Coordinates of C-alpha atoms in Angstrom, one line a residue:
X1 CA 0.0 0.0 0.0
X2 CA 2.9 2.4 1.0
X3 CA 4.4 1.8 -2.2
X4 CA 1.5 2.1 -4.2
X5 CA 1.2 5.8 -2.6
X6 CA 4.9 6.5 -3.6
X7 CA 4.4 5.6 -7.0
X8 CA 1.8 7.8 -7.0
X9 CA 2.8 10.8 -5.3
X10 CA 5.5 10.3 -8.1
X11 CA 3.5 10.0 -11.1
X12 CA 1.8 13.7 -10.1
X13 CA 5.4 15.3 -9.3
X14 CA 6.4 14.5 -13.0
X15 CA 3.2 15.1 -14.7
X16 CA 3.3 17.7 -17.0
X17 CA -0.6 18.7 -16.0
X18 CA -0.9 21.1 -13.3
X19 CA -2.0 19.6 -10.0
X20 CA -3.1 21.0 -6.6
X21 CA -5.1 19.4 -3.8
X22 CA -7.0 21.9 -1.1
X23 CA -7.9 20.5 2.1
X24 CA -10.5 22.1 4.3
X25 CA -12.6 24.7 3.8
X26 CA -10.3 27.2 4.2
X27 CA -8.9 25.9 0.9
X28 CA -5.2 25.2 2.3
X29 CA -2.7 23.8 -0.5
X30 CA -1.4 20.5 1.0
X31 CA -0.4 19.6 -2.6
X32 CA 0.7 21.3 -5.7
X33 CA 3.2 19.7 -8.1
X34 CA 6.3 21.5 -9.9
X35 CA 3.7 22.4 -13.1
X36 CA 1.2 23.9 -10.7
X37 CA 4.1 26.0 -8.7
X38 CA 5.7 27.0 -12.2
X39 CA 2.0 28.6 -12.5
X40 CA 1.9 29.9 -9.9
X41 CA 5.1 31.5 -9.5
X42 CA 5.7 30.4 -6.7
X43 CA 8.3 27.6 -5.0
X44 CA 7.7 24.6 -2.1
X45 CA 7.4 26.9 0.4
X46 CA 3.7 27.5 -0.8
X47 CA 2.6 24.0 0.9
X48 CA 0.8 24.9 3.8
X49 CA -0.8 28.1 2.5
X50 CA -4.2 28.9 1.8
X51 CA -5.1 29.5 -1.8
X52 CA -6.8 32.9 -1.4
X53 CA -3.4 34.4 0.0
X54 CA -1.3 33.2 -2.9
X55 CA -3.4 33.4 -6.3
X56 CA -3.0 37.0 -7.4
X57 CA -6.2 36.8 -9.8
X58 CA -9.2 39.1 -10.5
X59 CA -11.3 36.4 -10.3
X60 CA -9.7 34.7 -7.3
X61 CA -12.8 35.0 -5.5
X62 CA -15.2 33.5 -7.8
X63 CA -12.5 30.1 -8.5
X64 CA -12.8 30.2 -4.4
X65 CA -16.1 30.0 -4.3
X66 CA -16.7 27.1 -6.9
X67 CA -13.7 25.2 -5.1
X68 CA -16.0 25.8 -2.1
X69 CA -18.7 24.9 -3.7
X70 CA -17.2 21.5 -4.8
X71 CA -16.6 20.8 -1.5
X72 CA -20.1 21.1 -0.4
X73 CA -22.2 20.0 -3.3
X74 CA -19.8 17.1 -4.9
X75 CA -20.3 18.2 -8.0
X76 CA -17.3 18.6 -9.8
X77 CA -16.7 22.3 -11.7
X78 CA -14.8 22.8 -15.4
X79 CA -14.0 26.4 -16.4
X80 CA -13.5 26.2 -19.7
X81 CA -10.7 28.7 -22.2
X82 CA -10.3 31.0 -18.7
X83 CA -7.7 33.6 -19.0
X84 CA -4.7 33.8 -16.6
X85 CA -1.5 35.9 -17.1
X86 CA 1.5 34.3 -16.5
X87 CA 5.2 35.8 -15.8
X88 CA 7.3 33.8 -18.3
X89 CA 11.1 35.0 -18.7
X90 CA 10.3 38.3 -16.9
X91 CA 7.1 39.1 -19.4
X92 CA 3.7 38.4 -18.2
X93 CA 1.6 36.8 -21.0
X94 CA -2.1 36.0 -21.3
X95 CA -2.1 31.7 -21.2
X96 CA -5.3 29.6 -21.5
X97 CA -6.0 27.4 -19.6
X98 CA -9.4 24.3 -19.0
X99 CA -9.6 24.2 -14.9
X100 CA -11.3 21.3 -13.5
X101 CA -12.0 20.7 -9.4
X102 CA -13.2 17.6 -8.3
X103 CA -14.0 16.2 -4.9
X104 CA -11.8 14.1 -2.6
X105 CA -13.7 11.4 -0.9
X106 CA -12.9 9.1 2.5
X107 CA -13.3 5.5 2.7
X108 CA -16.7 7.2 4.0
X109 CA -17.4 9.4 1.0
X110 CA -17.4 12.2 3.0
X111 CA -15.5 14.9 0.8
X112 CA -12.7 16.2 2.6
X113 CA -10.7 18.1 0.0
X114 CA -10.4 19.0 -4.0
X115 CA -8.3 18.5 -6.7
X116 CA -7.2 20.6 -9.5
X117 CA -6.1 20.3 -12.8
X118 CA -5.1 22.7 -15.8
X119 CA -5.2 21.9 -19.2
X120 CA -3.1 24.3 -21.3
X121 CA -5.6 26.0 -24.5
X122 CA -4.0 28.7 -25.8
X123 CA -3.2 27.4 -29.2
X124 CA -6.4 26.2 -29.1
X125 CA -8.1 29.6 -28.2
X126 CA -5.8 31.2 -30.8
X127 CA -7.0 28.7 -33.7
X128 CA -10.6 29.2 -32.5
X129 CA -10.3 32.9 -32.8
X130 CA -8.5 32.4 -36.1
X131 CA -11.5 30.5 -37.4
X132 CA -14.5 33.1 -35.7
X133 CA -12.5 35.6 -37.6
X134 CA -12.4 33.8 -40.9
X135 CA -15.5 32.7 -40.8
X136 CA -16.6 36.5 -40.2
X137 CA -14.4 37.8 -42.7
X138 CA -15.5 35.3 -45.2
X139 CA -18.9 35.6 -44.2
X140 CA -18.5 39.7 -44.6
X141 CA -16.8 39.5 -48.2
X142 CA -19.9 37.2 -49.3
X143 CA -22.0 39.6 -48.5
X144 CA -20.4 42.4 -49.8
X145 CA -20.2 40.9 -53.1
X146 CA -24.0 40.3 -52.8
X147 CA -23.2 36.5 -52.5
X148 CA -26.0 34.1 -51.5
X149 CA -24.7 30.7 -49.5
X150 CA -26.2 27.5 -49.3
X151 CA -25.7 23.7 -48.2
X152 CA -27.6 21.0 -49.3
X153 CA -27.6 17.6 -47.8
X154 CA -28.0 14.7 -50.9
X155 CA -29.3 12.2 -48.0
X156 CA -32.3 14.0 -47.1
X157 CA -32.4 16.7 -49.3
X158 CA -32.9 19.5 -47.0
X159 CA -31.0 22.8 -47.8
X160 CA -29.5 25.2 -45.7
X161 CA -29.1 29.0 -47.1
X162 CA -28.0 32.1 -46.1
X163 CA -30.4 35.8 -45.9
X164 CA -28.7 36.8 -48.9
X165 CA -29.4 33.5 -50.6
X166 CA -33.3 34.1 -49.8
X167 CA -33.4 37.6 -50.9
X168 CA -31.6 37.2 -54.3
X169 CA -34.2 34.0 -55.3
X170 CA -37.3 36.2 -53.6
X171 CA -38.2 33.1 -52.1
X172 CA -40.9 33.7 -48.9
X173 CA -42.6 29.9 -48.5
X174 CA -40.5 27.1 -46.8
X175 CA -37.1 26.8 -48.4
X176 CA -36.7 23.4 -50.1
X177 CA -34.7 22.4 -53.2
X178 CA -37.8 22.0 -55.1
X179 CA -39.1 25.7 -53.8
X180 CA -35.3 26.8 -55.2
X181 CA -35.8 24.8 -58.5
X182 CA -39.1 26.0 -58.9
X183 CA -37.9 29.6 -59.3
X184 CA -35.2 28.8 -62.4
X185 CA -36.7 29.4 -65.5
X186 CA -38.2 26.7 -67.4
X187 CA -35.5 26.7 -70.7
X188 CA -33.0 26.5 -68.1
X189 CA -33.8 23.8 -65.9
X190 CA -32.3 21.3 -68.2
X191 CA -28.9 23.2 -66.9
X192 CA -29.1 22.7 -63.8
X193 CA -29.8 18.8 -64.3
X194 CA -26.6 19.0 -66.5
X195 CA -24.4 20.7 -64.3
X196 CA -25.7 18.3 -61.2
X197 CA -24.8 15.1 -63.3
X198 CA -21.8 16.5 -64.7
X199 CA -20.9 17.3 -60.5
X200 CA -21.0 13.5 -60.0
X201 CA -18.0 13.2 -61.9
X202 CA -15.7 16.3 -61.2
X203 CA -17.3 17.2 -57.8
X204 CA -18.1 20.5 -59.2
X205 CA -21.2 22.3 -59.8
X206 CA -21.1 25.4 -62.0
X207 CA -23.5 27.0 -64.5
X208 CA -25.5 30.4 -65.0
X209 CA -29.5 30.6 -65.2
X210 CA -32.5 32.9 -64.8
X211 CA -34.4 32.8 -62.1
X212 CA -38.3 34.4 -62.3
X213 CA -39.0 37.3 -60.3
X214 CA -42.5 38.5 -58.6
X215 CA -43.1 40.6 -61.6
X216 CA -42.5 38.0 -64.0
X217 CA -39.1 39.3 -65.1
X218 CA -36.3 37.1 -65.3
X219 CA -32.6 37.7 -63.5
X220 CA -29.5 35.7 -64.3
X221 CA -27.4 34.0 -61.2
X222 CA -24.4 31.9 -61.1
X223 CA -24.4 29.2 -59.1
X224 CA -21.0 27.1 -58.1
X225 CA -20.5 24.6 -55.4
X226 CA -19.1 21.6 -54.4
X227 CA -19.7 18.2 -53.6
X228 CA -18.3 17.2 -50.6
X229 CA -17.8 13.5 -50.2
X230 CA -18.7 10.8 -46.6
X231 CA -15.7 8.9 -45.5
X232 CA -17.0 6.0 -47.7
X233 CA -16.4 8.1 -50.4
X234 CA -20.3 8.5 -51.7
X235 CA -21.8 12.8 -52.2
X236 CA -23.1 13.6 -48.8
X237 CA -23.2 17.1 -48.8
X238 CA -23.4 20.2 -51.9
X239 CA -22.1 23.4 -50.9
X240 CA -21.9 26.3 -53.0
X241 CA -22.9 29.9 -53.6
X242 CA -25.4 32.1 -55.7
X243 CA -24.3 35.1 -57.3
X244 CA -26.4 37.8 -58.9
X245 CA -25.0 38.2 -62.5
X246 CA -27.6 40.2 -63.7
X247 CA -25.8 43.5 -64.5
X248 CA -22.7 41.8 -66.2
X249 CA -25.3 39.8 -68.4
X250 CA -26.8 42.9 -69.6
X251 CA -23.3 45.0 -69.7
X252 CA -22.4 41.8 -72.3
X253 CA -25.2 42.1 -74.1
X254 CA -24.8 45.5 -74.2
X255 CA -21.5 45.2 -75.4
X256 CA -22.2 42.6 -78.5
X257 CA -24.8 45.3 -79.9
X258 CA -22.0 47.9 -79.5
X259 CA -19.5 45.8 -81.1
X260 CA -22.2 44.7 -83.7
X261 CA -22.9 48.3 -84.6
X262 CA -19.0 49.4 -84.8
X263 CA -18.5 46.0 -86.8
X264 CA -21.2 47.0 -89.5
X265 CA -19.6 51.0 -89.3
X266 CA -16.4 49.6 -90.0
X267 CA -17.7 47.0 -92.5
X268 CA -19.2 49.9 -94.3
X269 CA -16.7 52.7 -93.8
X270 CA -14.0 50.1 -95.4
X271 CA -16.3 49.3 -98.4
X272 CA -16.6 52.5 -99.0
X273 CA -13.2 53.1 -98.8
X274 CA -12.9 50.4 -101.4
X275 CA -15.2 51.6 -103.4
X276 CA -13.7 54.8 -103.5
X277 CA -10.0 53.7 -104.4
X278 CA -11.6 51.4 -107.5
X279 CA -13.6 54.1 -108.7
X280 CA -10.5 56.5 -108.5
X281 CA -8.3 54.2 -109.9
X282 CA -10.5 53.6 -112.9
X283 CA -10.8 56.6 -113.5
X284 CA -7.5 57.9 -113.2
X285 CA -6.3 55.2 -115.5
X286 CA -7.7 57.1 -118.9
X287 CA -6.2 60.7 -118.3
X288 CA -2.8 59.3 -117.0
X289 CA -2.8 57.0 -120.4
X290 CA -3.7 59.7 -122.7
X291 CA -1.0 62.2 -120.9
X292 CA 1.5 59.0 -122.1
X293 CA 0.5 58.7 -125.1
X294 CA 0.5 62.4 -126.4
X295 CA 3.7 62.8 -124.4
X296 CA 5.3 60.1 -126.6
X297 CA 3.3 61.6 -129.9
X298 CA 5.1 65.4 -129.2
X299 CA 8.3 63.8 -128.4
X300 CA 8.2 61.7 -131.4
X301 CA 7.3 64.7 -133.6
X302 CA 9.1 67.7 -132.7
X303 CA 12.2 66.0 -130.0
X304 CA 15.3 66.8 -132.8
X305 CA 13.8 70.7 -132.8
X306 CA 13.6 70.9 -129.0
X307 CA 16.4 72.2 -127.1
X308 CA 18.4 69.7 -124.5
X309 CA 16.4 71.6 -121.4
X310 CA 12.5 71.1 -123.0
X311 CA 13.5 67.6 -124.3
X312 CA 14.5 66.5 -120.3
X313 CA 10.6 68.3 -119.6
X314 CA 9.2 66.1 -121.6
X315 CA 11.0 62.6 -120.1
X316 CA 10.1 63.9 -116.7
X317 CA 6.4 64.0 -117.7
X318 CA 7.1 60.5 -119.1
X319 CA 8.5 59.3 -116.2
X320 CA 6.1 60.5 -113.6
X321 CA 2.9 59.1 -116.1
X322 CA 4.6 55.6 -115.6
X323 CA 4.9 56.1 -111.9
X324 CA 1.6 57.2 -111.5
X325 CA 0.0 54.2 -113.8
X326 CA 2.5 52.0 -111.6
X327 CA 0.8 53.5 -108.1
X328 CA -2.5 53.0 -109.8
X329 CA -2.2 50.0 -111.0
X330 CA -1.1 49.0 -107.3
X331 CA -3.9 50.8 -106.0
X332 CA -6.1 49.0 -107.9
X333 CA -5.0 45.8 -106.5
X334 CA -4.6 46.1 -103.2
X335 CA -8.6 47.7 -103.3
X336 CA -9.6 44.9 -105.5
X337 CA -7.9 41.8 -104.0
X338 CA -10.8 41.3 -101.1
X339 CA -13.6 42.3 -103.5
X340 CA -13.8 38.4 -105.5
X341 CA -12.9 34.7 -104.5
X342 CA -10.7 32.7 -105.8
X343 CA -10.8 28.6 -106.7
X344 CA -8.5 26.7 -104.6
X345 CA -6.3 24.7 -106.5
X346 CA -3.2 22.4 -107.2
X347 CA -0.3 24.9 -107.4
X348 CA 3.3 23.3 -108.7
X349 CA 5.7 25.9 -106.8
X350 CA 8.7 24.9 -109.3
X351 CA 6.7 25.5 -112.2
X352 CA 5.1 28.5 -111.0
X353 CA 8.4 30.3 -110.2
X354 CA 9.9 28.9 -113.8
X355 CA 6.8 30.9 -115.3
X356 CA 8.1 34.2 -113.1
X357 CA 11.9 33.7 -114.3
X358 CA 10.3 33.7 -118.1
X359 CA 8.1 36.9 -116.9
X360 CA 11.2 39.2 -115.2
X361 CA 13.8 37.3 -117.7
X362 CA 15.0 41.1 -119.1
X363 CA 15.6 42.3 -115.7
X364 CA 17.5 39.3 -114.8
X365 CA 19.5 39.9 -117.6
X366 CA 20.1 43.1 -116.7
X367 CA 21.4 42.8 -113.7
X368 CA 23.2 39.9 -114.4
X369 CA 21.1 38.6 -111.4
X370 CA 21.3 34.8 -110.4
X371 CA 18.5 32.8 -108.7
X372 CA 19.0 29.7 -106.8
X373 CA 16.0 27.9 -106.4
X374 CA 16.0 24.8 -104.6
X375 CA 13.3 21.8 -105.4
X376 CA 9.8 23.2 -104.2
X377 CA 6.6 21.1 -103.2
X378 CA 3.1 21.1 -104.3
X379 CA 0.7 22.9 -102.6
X380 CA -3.0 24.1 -102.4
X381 CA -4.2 28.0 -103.5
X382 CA -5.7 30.6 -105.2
X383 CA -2.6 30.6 -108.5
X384 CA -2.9 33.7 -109.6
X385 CA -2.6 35.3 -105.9
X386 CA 0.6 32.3 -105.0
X387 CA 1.7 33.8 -108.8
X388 CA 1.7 37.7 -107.2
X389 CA 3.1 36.9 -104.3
X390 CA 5.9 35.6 -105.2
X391 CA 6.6 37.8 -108.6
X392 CA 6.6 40.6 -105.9
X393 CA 9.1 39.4 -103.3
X394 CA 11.3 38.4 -106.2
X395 CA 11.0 41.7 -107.8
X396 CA 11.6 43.4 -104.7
X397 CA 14.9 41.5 -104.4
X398 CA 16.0 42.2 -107.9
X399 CA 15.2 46.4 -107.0
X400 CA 16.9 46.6 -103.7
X401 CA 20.2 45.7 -104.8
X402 CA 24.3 47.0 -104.3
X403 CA 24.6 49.0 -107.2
X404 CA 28.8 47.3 -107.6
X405 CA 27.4 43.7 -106.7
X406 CA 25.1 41.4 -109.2
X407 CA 21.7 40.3 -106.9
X408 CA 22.1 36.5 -106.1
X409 CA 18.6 34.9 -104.9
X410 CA 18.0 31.9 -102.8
X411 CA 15.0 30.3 -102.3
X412 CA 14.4 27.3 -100.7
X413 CA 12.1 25.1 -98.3
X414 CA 11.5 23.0 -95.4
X415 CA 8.0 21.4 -94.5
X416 CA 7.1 22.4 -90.6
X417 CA 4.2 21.2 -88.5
X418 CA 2.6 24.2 -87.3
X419 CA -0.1 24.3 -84.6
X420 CA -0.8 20.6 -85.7
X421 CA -0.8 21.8 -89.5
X422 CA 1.3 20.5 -91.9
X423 CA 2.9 23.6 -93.8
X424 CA 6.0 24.5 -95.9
X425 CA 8.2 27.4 -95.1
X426 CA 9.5 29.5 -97.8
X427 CA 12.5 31.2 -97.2
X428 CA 13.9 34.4 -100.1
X429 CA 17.0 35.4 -99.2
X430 CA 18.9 38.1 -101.3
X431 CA 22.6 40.2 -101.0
X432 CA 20.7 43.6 -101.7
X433 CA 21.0 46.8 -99.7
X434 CA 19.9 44.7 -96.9
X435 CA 16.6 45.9 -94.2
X436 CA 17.0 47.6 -90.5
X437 CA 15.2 45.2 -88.2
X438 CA 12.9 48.2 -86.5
X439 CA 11.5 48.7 -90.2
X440 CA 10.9 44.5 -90.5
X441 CA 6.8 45.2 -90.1
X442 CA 6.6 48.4 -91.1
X443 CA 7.5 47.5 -94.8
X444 CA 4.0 45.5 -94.9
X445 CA 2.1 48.6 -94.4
X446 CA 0.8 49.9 -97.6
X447 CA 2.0 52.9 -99.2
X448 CA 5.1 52.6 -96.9
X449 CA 8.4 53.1 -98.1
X450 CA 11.9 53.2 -96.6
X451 CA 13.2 54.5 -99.5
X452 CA 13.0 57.7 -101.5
X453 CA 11.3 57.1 -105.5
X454 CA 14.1 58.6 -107.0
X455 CA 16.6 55.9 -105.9
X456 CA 14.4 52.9 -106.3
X457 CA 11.1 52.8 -108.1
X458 CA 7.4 51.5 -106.6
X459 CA 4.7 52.0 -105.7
X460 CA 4.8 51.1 -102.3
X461 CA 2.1 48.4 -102.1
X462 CA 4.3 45.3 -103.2
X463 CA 4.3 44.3 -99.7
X464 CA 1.2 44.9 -98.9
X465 CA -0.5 42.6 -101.2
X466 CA 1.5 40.2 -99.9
X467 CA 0.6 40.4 -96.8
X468 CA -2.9 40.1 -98.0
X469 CA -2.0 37.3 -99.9
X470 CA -0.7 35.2 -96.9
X471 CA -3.7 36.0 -94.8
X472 CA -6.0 35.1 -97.3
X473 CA -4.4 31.5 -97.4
X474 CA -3.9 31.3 -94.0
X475 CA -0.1 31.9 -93.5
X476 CA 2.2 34.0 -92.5
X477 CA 5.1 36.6 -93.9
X478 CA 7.8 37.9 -92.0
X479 CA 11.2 40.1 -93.1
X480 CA 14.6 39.8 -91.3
X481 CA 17.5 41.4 -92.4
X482 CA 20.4 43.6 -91.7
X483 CA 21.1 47.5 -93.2
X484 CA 23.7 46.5 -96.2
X485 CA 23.8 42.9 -95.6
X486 CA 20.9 41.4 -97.5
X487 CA 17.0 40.6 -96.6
X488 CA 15.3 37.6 -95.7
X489 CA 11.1 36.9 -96.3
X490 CA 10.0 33.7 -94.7
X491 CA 7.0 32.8 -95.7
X492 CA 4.7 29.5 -94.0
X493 CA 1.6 28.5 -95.9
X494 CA -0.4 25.5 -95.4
X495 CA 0.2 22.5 -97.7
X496 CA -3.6 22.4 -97.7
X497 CA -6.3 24.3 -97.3
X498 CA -10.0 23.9 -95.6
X499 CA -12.2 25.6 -98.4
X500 CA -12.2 25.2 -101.8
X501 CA -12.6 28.8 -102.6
X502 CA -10.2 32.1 -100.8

């Protein structure tokens, strides 16, 4: 027996749980282990005191009283999460603590003393008050979006939901999902039985639907929740919120009738435009032909009696006729080139860039130009726009060139998936004057030249039909290049094309 008692008196001096018995009602300390003391603040010496004289407490009073009223009741007490500062490392700090007092009994179970434990909470309280504060937070921001909540329980199918929930479904009778259901409008109920089966295999439930009002009118909502699974692994609960979508929906629609309008402005405006430049360039074509011709009839006639200074008059007139019939001709193009389709088509690359040597033959003489052309596949196309393209960037090579070096031309190609497409590349390389890369998208732009037209000829809208080209066949056109070191166009097109007309 005496052992038993030493083992344990020694089991309660090493627990880590605060321990105190009180004998009497005067409440006298006849035990307190070192976690108790540590507590306290206080050392052996406190054996033998009463408890009122040592607890410095605010509430020292009202923890007498319940010991007291252990003692006389036998009920045991718990205060639970009770504050009590404690001096740690010269610092007092606020610790938490669970008391409980229990009755000591005699062989004749007549209560002679209590016992006291502690039970450190403070991380407890803290994580508490960390989730009272989330909760509130969370519960704050839902509202302030105008956020309705809800929680649906698949077992029994009763439903939970929040004010906000009620108010932005106008619901008044007893809330049950088939009072919520009843409220979506009838062409999208078929949703919400979508986005519920749907939920049984991703766990989420997600999809936007009108909801009638009082008045008969219809507001859109977004509803998106989660199903949360039982330990077995089967949908025991939904939870989710509602939002009110109602202003965005009409902002959107709002929006597509803006866009709709500036589409068909734009539409308009640019046939117009169109229109315009075809009409113009028609009739443009006539008087700049005639000034050519009787240009060419006076100069024929009367150039040997005409002095040197009249005679250079008259070849300036020349010249800027042709440039003007060149810029109209261009003009004309480039205004045209959207207006008509054309049949896709087989093209034969090699063949078609034979037929373009035979076409610019005298300039390739004349500069003494070489062209390397490496063996080119077949593709699909509009020919006669494949046939412009490439008579333009090969003609632009042969113009930009080193006046004391003869052009030499490479083309070649690789074929490239692109974006799970099979296309070719087209690469035309030349040893001209070469392009600065800030101007390498500019040069598309039509009308835009880097040059002046006294040291190269043009119109200015080479380029830009090919740019028109490519998009109309899907692809893509891009310049690289350094200033007196040659120019490269890379060109991708698509080996096939999905209509048969462009």
């Amino acid at each position: 027996m005496q052992n038993n008692l030493i083992f344990l008196q020694d089991i309660l001096l090493h627990t880590p749980v605060p321990t105190a018995v009180y004998y009497t009602d005067d409440l006298v300390i006849s035990f307190a282990n070192p976690a108790m003391r540590n507590l306290w603040n206080m050392d052996e010496q406190v054996i033998g005191e009463k408890f009122a004289d040592i607890i410095v407490d605010f509430e020292k009073d009202l923890i007498s009283e319940k010991i007291l009223g252990v003692i006389k009741t036998g009920i045991p007490f718990l205060a639970s999460d009770r504050k009590l500062d404690i001096l740690i490392n010269g610092i007092w700090k606020p610790i938490f603590y669970n008391y409980n007092f229990t009755p000591l009994r005699n062989e004749k179970g007549i209560i002679y003393g209590v016992v006291q434990t502690c039970t450190e909470v403070t991380k407890l309280h803290e994580a508490t008050n960390q989730i009272v504060n989330s909760d509130e937070m969370l519960s704050m921001a839902i509202d302030a979006c105008g956020m309705g909540t809800y929680e649906i329980d698949v077992i029994t199918n009763r439903i939970k939901i929040s004010a906000n929930f009620k108010k932005l479904l106008s619901i008044e009778s007893e809330i049950t999902v088939d009072a919520v259901l009843a409220k979506l409008h009838p062409d999208d109920q078929q949703l919400q039985k979508k986005a519920h089966k749907d939920a049984l295999e991703n766990g989420i439930v997600c999809y936007e639907a009108r909801i009638l009002q009082k008045n008969n009118s219809e507001k859109w909502i977004k509803i998106f929740g989660k199903i949360i699974k039982n330990e077995k692994g089967d949908p025991s609960t939904i939870l989710g919120i509602v939002q009110d979508i109602q202003e965005q929906k009409e902002f959107e629609v709002e929006l597509k009738r803006k866009i709709e309008e500036s589409t068909l402005e734009l539409r308009r405006s640019n046939d117009d435009l169109l229109h315009f430049a075809n009409v113009v360039s028609h009739d443009l074509q006539e008087p700049v032909r005639k000034i050519k011709i009787f240009s060419d009839f006076l100069k024929n006639e009367i150039a040997d009696q005409l002095p040197d200074r009249s005679l250079m008059h008259l070849n300036k007139i020349a010249h800027s006729a042709n440039r003007m019939q060149c810029i109209i001709e261009g003009l004309l193009a480039y205004s045209t080139i959207d207006k008509s389709t054309q049949p896709v088509e087989k093209i034969f690359l090699n063949d078609l860039l034979e037929n373009i040597k035979t076409d610019l033959e005298l300039l390739i003489k004349e500069k003494g130009a070489i062209l390397i052309i490496k063996d080119l596949p077949e593709i699909e196309g509009a020919p006669i726009l494949i046939q412009q393209l490439f008579y333009n960037l090969i003609q632009n090579a042969l113009k930009f060139t080193k006046a004391d070096l003869p052009p030499r031309l490479i083309i070649t190609s690789a074929i490239k998936n692109i974006d799970s497409i099979e296309s070719i590349e087209i690469s035309v390389k030349d040893n001209g004057i070469g392009l600065d890369p800030i101007y390498a998208e500019k040069i598309f732009a039509a009308f835009e030249r880097l040059h002046s037209k006294d040291e190269y000829e043009g119109n200015g809208i080479g380029l830009a039909l090919c740019r028109k080209i490519i998009d109309r066949h899907n692809g893509t056109i891009m310049a690289k290049g350094e200033k007196e070191n040659g120019a490269e166009f890379i060109v991708t097109l698509p080996l096939k094309q999905n209509s048969k007309n462009i």
